[in-house]
Coordinates of C-alpha atoms in Angstrom, one line a residue:
X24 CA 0.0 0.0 0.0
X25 CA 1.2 3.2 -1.0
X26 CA 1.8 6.5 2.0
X27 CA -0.9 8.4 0.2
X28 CA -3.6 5.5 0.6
X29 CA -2.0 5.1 4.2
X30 CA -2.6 8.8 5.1
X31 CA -5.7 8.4 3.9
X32 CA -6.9 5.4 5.5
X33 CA -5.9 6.6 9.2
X34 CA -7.7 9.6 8.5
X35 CA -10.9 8.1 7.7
X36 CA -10.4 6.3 11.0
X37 CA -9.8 9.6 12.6
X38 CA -13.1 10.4 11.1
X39 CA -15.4 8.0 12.1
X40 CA -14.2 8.4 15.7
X41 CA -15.1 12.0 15.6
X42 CA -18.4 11.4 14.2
X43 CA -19.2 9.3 17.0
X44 CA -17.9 12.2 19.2
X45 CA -19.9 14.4 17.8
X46 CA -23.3 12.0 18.0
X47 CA -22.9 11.3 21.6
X48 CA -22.1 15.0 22.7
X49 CA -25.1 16.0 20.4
X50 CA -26.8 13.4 22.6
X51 CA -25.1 15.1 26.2
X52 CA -26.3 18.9 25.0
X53 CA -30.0 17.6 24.0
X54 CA -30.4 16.1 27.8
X55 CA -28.8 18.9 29.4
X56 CA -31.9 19.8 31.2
X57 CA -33.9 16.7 31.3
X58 CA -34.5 16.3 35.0
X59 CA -35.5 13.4 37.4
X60 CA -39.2 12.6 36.9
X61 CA -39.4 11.5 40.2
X62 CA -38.1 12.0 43.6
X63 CA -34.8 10.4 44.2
X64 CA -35.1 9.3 40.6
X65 CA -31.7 10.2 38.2
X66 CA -31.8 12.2 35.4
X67 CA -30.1 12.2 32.5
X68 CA -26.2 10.7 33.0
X69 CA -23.5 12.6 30.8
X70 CA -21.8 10.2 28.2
X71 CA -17.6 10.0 26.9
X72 CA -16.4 8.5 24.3
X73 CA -13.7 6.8 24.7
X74 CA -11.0 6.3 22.2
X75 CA -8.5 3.7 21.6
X76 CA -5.1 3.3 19.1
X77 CA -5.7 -0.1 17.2
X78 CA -3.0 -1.7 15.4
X79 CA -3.3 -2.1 11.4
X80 CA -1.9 -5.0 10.1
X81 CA -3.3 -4.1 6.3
X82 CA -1.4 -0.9 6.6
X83 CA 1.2 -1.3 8.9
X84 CA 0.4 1.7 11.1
X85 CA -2.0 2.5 14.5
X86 CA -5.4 4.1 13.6
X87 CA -7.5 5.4 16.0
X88 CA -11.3 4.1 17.1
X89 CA -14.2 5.0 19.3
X90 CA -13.7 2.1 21.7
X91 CA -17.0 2.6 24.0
X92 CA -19.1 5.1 25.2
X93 CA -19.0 5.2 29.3
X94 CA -20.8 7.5 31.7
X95 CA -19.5 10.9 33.7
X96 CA -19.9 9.5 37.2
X97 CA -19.5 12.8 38.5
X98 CA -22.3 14.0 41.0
X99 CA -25.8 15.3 39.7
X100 CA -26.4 18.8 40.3
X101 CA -29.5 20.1 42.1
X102 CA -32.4 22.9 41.5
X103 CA -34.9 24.2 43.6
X104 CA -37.9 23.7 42.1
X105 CA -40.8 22.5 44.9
X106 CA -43.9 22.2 42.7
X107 CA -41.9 19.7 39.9
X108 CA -43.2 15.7 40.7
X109 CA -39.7 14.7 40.8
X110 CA -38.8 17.3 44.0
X111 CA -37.1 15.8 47.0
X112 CA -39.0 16.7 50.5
X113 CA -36.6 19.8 50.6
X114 CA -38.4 20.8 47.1
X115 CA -35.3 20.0 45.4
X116 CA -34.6 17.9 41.9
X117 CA -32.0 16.4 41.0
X118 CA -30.2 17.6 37.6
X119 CA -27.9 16.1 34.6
X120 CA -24.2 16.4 35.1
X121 CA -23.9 17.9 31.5
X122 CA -22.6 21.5 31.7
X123 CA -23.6 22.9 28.1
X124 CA -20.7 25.1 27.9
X125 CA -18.1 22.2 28.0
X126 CA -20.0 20.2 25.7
X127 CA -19.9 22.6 23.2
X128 CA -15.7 23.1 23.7
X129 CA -16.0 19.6 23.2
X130 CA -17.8 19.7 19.9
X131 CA -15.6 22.6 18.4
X132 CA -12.4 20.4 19.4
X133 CA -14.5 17.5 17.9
X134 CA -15.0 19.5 14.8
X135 CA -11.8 20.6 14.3
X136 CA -10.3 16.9 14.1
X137 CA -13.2 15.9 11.8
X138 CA -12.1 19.0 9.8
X139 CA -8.2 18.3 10.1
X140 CA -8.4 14.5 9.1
X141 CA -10.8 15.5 6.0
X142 CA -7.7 17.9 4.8
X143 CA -5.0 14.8 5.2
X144 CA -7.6 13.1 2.4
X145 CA -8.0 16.2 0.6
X146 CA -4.6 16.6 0.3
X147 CA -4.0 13.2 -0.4
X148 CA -6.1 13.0 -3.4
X149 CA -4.8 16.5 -4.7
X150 CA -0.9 14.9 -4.4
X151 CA -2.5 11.3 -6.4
X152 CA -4.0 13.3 -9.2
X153 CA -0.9 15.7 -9.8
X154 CA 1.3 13.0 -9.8
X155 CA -0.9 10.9 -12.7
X156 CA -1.1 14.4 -14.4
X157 CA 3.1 14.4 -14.1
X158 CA 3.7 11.2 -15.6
X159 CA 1.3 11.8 -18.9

């Protein structure tokens, strides 16, 4: 296999992991304020993917993969809100751990790998087709 297939291949890999990245924070920033629907019930659990270097034997080089998706066991947060039917005694519920703003610094870092990978295969394909138009 020739380096500009290579290049190319471990940056589709690089893509599909960020597309995954990008579905499951999609997923994070669409539950950010679902709430418990009942007392000492949990809300919505934040979700990570997580990534993982994998060995090509076809082209002799490490490409990267979403592994699994896990859950943020960090704690829930909490809202006063005494009339909701999912309020503790104190009137409290019990809200997602997703904070909005680091989801979307996640999705712009996301984005920008999904955007640098697609220029290694842009540039690939550019380099392929001058060099057939060199050796007309």
């Amino acid at each position: 296999m020739d380096d500009l297939s290579k290049a190319t291949s471990i940056a589709s890999s690089g893509l599909k992991a960020q597309a995954k990245r990008v579905r499951v924070i999609s997923e994070n920033m669409a539950n950010a304020d679902s709430i418990a629907k009942t007392p000492g019930g949990e809300p919505y659990r934040r979700k990570l993917v997580v990534f993982r270097n994998q060995l090509s034997r076809e082209l002799d080089a490490k490409t990267v993969r979403a592994d699994r998706t896990t859950r943020d066991m960090t704690d829930f947060g909490r809202k006063f809100m005494p009339g909701h039917p999912g309020a503790d005694e104190a009137g409290y519920v019990t809200t997602p751990n997703v904070n909005p703003l680091i989801e979307m610094m996640d999705m712009r870092e996301a984005q920008r790998s999904y955007e640098a990978n697609l220029q290694v295969i842009s540039t690939s394909r550019d380099l392929m087709s001058k060099t057939i138009e060199m050796l007309r």
